[in-house]
XYZ file of C-alpha atoms in Angstrom:
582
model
C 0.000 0.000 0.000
C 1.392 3.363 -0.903
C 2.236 5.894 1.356
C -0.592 8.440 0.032
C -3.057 5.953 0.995
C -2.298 5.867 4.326
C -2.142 9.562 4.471
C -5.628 9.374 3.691
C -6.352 6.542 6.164
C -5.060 8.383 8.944
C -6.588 12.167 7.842
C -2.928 13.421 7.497
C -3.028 17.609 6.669
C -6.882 17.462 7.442
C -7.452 19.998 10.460
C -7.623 18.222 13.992
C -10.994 18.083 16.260
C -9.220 20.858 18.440
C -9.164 23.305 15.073
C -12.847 22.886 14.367
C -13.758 25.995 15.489
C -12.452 28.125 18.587
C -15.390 29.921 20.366
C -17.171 28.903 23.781
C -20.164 28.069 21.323
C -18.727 25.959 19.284
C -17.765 23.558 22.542
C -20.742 23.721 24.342
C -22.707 22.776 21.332
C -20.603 20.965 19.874
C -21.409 16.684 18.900
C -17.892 15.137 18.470
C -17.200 12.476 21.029
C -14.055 13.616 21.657
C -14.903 17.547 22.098
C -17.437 15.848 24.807
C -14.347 14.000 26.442
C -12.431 17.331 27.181
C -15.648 19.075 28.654
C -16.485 16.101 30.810
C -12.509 15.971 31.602
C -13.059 19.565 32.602
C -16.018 18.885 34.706
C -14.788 16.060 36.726
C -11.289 17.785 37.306
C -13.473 20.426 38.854
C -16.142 17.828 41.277
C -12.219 15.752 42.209
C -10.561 19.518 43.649
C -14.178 20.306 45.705
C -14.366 16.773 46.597
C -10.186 16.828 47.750
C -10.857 20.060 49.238
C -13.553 18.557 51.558
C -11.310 15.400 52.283
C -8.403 17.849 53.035
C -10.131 19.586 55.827
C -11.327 16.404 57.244
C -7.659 15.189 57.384
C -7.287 18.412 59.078
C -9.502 17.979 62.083
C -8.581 13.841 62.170
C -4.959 15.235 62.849
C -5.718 15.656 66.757
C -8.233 13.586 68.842
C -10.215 16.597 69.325
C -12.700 18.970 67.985
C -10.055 21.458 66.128
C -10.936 22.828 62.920
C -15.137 21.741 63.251
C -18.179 20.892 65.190
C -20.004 17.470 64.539
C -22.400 19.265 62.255
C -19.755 20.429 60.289
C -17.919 17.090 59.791
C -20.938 15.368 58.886
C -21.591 17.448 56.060
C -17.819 17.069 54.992
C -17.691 13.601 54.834
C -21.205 13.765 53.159
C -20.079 16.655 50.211
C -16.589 14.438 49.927
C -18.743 10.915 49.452
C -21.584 12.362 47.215
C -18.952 14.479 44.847
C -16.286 12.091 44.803
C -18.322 8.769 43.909
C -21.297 10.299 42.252
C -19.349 13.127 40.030
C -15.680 11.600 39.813
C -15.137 7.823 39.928
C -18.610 6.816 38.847
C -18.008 9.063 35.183
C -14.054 9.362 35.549
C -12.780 7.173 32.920
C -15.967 6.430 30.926
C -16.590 9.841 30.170
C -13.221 11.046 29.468
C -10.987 7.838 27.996
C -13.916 6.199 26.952
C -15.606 8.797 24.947
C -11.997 9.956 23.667
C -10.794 6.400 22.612
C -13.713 4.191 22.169
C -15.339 4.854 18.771
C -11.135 5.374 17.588
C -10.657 2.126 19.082
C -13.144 0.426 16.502
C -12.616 2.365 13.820
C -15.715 4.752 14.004
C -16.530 8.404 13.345
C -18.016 9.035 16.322
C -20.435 7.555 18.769
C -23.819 6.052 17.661
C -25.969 9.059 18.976
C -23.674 11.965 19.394
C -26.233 14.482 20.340
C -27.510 12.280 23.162
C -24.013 12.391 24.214
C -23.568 15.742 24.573
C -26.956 16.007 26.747
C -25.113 12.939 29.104
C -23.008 15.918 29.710
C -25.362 18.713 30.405
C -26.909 15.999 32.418
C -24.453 15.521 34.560
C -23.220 19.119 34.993
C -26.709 20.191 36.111
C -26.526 17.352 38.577
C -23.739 18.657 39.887
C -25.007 22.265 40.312
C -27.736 21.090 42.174
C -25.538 18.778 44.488
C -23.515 22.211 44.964
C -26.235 24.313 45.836
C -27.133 22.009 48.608
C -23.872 23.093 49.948
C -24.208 26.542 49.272
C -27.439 26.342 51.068
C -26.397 24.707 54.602
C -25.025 21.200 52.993
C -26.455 17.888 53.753
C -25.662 15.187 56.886
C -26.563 11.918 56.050
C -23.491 10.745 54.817
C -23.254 9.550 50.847
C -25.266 7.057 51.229
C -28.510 8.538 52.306
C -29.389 5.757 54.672
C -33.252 5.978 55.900
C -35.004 6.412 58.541
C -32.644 9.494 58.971
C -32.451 10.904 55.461
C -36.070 10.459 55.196
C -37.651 11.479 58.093
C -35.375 13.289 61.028
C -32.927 14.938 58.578
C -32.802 18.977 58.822
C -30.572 19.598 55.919
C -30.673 19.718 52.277
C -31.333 16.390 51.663
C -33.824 16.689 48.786
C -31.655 18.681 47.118
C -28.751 16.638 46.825
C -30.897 14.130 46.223
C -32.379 14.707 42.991
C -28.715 16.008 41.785
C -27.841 12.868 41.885
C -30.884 11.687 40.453
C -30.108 13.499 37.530
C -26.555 12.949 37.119
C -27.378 9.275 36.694
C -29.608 10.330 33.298
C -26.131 11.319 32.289
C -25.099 8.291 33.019
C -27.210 6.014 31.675
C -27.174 7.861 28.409
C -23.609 6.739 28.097
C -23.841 3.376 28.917
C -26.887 3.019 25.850
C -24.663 5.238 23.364
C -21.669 2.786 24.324
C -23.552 -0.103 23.821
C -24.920 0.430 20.603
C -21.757 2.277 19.022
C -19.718 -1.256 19.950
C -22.986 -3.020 18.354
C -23.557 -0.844 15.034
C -20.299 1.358 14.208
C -17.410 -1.309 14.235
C -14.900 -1.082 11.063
C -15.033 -3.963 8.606
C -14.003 -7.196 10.215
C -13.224 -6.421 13.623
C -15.100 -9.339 14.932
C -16.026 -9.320 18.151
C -13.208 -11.772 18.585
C -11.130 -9.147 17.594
C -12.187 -6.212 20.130
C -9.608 -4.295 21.610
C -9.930 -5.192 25.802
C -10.610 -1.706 26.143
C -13.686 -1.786 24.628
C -14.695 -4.948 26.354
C -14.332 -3.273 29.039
C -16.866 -0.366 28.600
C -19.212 -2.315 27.047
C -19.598 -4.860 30.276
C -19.185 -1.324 32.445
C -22.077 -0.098 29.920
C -24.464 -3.085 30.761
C -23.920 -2.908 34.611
C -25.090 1.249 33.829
C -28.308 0.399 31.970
C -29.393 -1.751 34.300
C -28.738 -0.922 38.191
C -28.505 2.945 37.882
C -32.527 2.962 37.783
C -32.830 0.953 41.145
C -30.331 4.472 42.093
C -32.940 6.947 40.711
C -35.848 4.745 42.594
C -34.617 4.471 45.583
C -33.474 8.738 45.741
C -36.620 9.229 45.035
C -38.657 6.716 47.671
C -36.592 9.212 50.075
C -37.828 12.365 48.031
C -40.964 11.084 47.953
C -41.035 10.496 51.857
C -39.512 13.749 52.299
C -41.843 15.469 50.419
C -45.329 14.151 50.452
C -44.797 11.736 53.552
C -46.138 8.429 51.851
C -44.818 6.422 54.106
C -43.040 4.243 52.124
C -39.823 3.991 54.527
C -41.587 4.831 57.855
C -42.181 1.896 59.646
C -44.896 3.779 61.988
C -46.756 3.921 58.835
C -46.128 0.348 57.336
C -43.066 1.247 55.678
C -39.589 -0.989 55.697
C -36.382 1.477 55.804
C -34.248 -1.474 55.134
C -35.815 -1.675 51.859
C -33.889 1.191 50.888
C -30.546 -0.423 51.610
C -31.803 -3.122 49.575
C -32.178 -0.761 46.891
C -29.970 0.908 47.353
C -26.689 -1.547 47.226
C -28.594 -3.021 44.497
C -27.132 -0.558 42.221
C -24.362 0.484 44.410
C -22.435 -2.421 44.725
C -22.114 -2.905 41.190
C -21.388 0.277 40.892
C -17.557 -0.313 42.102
C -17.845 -2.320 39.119
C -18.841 0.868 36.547
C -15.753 2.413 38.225
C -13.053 -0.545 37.872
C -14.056 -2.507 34.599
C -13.161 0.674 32.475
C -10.037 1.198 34.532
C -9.215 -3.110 34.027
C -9.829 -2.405 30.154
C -6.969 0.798 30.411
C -4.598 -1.491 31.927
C -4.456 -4.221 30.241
C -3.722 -1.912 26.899
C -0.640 -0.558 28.915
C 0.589 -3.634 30.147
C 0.346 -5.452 26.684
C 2.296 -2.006 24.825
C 5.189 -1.958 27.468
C 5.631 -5.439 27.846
C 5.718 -5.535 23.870
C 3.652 -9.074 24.249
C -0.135 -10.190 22.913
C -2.284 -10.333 25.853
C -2.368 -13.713 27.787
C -6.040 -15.658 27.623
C -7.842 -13.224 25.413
C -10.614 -14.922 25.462
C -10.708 -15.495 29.715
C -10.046 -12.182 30.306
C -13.085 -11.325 28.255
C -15.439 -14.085 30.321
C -13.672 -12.681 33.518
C -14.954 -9.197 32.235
C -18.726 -10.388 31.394
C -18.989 -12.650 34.576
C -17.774 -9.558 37.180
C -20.909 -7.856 35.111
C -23.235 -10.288 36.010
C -22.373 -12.007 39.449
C -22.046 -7.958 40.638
C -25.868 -7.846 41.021
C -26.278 -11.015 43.144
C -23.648 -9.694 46.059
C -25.329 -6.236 47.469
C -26.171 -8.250 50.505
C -22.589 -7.977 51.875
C -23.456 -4.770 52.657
C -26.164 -5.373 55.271
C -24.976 -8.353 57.638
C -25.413 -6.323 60.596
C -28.993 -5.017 59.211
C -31.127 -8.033 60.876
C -31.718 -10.045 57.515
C -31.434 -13.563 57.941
C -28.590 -15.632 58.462
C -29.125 -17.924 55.592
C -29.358 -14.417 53.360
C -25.858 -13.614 54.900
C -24.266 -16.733 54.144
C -25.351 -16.811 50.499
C -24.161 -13.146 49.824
C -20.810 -13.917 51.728
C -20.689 -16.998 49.134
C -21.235 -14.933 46.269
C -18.721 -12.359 47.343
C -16.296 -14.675 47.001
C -17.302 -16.350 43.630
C -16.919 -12.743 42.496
C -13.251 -12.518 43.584
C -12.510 -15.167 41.138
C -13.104 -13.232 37.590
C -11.199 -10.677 39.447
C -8.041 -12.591 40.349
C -8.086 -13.539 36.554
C -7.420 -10.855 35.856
C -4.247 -10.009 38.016
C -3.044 -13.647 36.729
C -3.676 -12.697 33.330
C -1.725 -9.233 33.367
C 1.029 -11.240 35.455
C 1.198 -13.712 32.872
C 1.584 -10.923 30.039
C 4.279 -9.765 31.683
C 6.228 -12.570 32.154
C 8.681 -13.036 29.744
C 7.882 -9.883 27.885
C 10.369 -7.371 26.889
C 9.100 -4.474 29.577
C 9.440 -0.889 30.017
C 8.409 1.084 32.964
C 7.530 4.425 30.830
C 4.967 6.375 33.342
C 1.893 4.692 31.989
C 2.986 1.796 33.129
C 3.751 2.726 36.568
C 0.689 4.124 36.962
C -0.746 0.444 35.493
C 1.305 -1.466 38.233
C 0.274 0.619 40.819
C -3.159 0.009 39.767
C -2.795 -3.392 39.903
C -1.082 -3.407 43.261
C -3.817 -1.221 44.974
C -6.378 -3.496 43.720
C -4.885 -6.464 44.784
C -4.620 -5.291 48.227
C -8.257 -3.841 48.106
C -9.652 -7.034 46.688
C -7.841 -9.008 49.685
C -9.355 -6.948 52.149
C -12.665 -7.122 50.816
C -12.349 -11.158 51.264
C -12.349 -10.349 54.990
C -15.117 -8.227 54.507
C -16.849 -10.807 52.747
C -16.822 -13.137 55.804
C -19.856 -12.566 58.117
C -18.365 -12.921 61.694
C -15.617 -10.370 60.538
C -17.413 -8.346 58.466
C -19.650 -8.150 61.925
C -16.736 -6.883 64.066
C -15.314 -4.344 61.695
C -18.471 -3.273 60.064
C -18.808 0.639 60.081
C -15.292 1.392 61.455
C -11.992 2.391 59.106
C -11.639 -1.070 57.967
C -13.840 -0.408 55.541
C -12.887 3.110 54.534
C -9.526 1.572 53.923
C -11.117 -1.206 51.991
C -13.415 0.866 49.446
C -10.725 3.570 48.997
C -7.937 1.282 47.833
C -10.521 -0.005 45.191
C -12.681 2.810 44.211
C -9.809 5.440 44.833
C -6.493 3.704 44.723
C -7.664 1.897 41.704
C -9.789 3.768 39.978
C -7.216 6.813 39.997
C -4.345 4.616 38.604
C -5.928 4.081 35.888
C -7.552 7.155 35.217
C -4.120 8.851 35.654
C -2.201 5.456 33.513
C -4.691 5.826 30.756
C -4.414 9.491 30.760
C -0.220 9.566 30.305
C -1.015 6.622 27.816
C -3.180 8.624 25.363
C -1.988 11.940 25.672
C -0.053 12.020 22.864
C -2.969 10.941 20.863
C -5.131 13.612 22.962
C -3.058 16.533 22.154
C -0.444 15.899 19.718
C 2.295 16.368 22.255
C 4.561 14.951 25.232
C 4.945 15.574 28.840
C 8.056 15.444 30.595
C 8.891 11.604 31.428
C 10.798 12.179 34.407
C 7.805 14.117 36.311
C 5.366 11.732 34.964
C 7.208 8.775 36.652
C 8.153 10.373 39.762
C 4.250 11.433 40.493
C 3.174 8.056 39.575
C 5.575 6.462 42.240
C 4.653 9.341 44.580
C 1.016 8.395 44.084
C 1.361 5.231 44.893
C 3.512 5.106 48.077
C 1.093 8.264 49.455
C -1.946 5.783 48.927
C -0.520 3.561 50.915
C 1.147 5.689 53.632
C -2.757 7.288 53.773
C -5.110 3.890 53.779
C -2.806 1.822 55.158
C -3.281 2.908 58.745
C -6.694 2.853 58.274
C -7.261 -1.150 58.207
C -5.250 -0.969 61.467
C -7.687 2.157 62.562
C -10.620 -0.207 61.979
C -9.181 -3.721 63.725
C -8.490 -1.142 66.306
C -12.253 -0.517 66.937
C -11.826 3.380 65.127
C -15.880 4.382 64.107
C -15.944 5.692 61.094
C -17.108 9.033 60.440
C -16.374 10.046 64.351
C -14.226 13.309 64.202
C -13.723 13.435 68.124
C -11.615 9.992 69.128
C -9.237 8.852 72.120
C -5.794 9.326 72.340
C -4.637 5.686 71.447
C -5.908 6.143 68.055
C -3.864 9.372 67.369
C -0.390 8.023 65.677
C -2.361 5.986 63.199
C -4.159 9.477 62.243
C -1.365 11.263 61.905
C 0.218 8.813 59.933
C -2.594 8.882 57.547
C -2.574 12.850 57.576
C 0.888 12.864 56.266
C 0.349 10.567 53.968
C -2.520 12.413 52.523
C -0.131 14.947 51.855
C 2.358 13.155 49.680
C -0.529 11.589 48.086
C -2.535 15.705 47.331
C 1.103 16.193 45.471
C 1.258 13.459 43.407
C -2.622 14.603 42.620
C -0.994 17.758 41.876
C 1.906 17.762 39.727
C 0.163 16.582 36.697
C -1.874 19.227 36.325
C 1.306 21.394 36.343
C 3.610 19.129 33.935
C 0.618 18.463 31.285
C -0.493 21.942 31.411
C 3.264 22.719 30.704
C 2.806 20.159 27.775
C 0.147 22.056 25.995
C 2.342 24.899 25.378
C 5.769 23.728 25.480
C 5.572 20.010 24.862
C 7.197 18.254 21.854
C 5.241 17.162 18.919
C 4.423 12.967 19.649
C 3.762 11.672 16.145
C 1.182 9.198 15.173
C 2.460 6.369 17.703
C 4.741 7.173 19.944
C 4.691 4.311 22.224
C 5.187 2.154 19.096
C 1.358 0.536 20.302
C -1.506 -1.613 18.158
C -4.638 -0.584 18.155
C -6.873 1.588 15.477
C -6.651 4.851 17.456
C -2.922 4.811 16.707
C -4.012 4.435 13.005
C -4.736 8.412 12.902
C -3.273 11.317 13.135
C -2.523 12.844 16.639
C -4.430 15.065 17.303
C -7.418 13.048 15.463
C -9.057 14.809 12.684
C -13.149 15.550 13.276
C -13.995 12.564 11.885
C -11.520 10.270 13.449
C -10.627 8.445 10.255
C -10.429 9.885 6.594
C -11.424 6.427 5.355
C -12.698 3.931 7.576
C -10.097 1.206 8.107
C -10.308 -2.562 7.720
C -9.160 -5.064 10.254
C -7.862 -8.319 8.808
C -5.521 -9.656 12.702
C -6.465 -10.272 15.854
C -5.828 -7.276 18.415
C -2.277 -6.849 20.014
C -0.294 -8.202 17.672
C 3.071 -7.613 19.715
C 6.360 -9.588 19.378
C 8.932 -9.843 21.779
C 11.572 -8.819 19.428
C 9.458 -5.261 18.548
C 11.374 -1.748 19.526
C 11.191 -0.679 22.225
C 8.792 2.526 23.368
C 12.126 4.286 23.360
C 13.288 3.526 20.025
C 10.485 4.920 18.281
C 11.963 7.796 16.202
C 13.985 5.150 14.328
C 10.695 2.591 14.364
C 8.768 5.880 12.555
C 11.404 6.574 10.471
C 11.555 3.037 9.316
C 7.242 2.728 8.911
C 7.544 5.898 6.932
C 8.516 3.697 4.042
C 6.359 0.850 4.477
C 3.386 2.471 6.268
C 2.578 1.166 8.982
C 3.642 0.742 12.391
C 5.609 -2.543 13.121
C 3.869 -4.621 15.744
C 0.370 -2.577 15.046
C -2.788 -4.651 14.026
C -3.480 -4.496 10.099
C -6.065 -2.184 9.414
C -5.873 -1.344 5.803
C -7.933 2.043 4.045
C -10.876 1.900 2.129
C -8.985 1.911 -0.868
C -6.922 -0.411 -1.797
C -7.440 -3.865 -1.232
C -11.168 -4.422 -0.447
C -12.718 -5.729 2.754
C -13.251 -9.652 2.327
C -17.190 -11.261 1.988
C -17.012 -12.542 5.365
C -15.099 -9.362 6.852
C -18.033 -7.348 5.682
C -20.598 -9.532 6.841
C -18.763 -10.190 10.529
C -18.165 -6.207 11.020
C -21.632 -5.712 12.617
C -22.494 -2.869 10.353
């Protein structure tokens, strides 16, 4: 194939999606997916400072066993702004949002996503969700903690409950909204001949993520609004004076938000496993397990909200069942890790900062995933319940992990994002910062909770102290390495070296265009004729790239990439055209 064709292919000398026009309109209107990915990057960079803010002061009062920097009022709505902004606003839509909406549709070989003006009203969805959660605070704040456990929330509650409520009751219209567009842009838009059996992980990824959205964030939006409801018009639906059941709002309630950690660590498994596969220069190991370990954590995450409620009075024979299930769940999961260990082994690795960030996701989540065997065991579960064993549980996954990725799959395609680089050295030194002030901050915490520590107590005794301040200090390391990114890849922007097409030498059709992508992604849809990650042991390394593009120049195409051929030229085969799901 000539070297004009793949010019054309890959949109070479067409203006990129950041040219298409320059004013405020022309972004806030705007339908191209990855226009959408930069305003919801925007928006969740915003909800992560108010929602580190809010942790910040709380690490600030923790610091001393007494009432410093607060009153009890005051802490409860911290702890209830940092829950509902950082899980609702930042983990839930962190990576789906951004490095889905970005990456997807390049990943198989689309134009954009299936319904792009429904995707830009996900957004508005979710900003006006987040407007209303912040004029709750503006207003006097809410105390219920994240979770909005009844009878409390429902019936004794004197702050803005209702409020914050329905913000997030709207936010998760955003939300679903991209889980449908995912779904059917995976289903309808894929390039000729990229078989399912020939998906990029990635994508697997979102679309499981995408199924668990569709289907538990409506038992969310019911059960917000059985509290609105009793709030409001006093039906009596949680009020067990008048017949009503609060624990049927856990029920509910975990019903969606257990699988929920799910919606925040599937996308960040599918980012991962693209890193690990480019710097260990190897194909991934048990393509087709990891994608059953991927579809199984989907399903078997609806059958273990129960874990949640041993100490709620539900029967024994209930508890035992969900403690079961919690553990068949942790098998799909350690797949995975034996899967990515497996890739590396014997692979020809380099530890560029993507990867770092990668391994540190896959250490946090291996310690997280431990801890939540323990919690899976009723007669421990029952002596730790509600104390900072289980902060430090859920923040190694939903925060250690979820971060890691967000920030590995972040370094990973912003080259592609922005057409430039970053400075290497500050990349890897955050990412190793990151990672030992997660631990240095949570780790304390598990010890906290086997201690006897309640959680969300801001008044404690003295014996409890060291292990606070420990975890204070750590929180700062851990605020810096949240920091210097935005400092190094805003310095990128202006100052940073052009990256080329494929600068970490990687497969996959999103490295098959320009960088920055043109509007339309692709100036001729591409053809897939190889299975995805179609690495060799003896391919360049990352590092050696300028001479690996110099060489494709001539031949073009990236070595090691996946074959995926123009429109012109050879044509698609019969049964490429018929397996392409187009």
């Amino acid at each position: 194939m000539s070297d004009a064709t793949i010019d054309v292919t890959r949109g070479a000398g067409a203006p990129s999606y950041l040219s298409a026009g320059h004013r405020v309109r022309s972004w806030l209107l705007t339908t191209d997916h990855k226009r959408i990915a930069i305003l919801y990057f925007a928006a969740i960079t915003v909800f992560f400072l108010i929602g580190g803010a809010a942790a910040t002061l709380m690490r600030m009062e923790l610091f001393t066993p007494g009432a410093d920097v607060v009153s009890a009022d005051g802490y409860n709505k911290l702890f209830t702004l940092h829950g509902v902004i950082m899980v609702w606003f930042f983990l839930v839509p962190s990576i789906p949002t951004t490095l889905g909406n970005f990456v997807l549709p390049l990943a198989i070989g689309a134009r954009d996503v299936a319904f792009p003006r429904l995707n830009l009203l996900s957004w508005y969805l979710t900003v006006a969700g987040g407007l209303l959660v912040l004029t709750s605070l503006l207003a006097g704040g809410v105390d219920t903690g994240w979770t909005f456990y009844t009878p409390y929330s429902s019936l004794y509650s004197n702050s803005y409950v209702t409020l914050a409520a329905m913000g997030v009751f709207v936010a998760g219209f955003g939300t679903i909204a991209t889980g449908l567009n995912f779904i059917v842009t995976v289903h309808t838009q894929r390039a000729p001949g990229l078989r399912w059996g020939r998906l990029p992980l990635f994508v697997w990824a979102h679309y499981a993520t995408s199924i668990i959205i569709v289907l538990g964030t409506p038992a969310l939006a019911a059960a917000l609004l059985m509290v609105v409801a009793e709030r409001l018009f006093g039906l009596g639906l949680l009020d067990p004076a008048r017949g009503g059941d609060p624990i049927i709002f856990q029920h509910v309630f975990w019903f969606y938000s257990h699988p929920a950690v799910y919606i925040m660590l599937l996308p960040g498994m599918g980012v991962v496993t693209e890193i690990i596969t480019c710097f260990a220069r190897r194909r991934v190991f048990g393509y087709p397990m990891m994608v059953a370990a991927l579809l199984a954590i989907a399903v078997v995450s609806f059958f273990v909200w129960g874990h949640h409620m041993f100490v709620s009075g539900q029967s024994l024979y209930a508890s035992l069942i969900f403690s079961f299930l919690s553990f068949v769940i942790a098998v799909p999961s350690a797949i995975k890790v034996f899967n990515w260990t497996a890739t590396l082994y014997g692979g020809h690795i380099t530890f560029e900062s993507p990867m770092l960030y990668a391994m540190g996701f896959v250490g946090l989540f291996t310690l997280g995933g431990l801890s939540g065997l323990f919690l899976a065991s009723v007669p421990i579960d029952v002596h730790v319940h509600d104390t900072y064993f289980v902060v430090a549980h859920f923040h190694y996954i939903m925060v250690g992990g979820t971060v890691a990725a967000f920030f590995a799959g972040l370094h990973f395609w912003w080259p592609k994002i922005t057409g430039r680089t970053y400075p290497e050295a500050m990349a890897k030194a955050a990412a190793i910062l990151m990672f030992l002030g997660f631990n240095f901050t949570f780790a304390p915490q598990f010890v906290l909770g086997y201690m006897g520590m309640p959680r969300r107590y801001h008044v404690y005794l003295d014996q409890f102290q060291v292990w606070h301040v420990a975890s204070s200090l750590g929180a700062v390391l851990l605020a810096v390495a949240y920091i210097l990114p935005v400092f190094y890849l805003g310095w990128s922007l202006v100052r940073g070296r052009p990256a080329g097409d494929d600068p970490w030498s990687a497969t996959g059709l999103e490295w098959q265009t320009a960088s920055p992508p043109p509007e339309h992604n692709f100036a001729r849809l591409p053809i897939v004729r190889e299975k995805p990650y179609a690495y060799h042991e003896h391919d360049e390394h990352p590092q050696e790239r300028e001479a690996t593009t110099h060489r494709a120049q001539g031949t073009g195409r990236t070595p090691g990439a996946a074959r995926a051929d123009g429109a012109s030229g050879d044509g698609p085969r019969a049964d490429d055209r018929e397996e392409a799901g187009r």
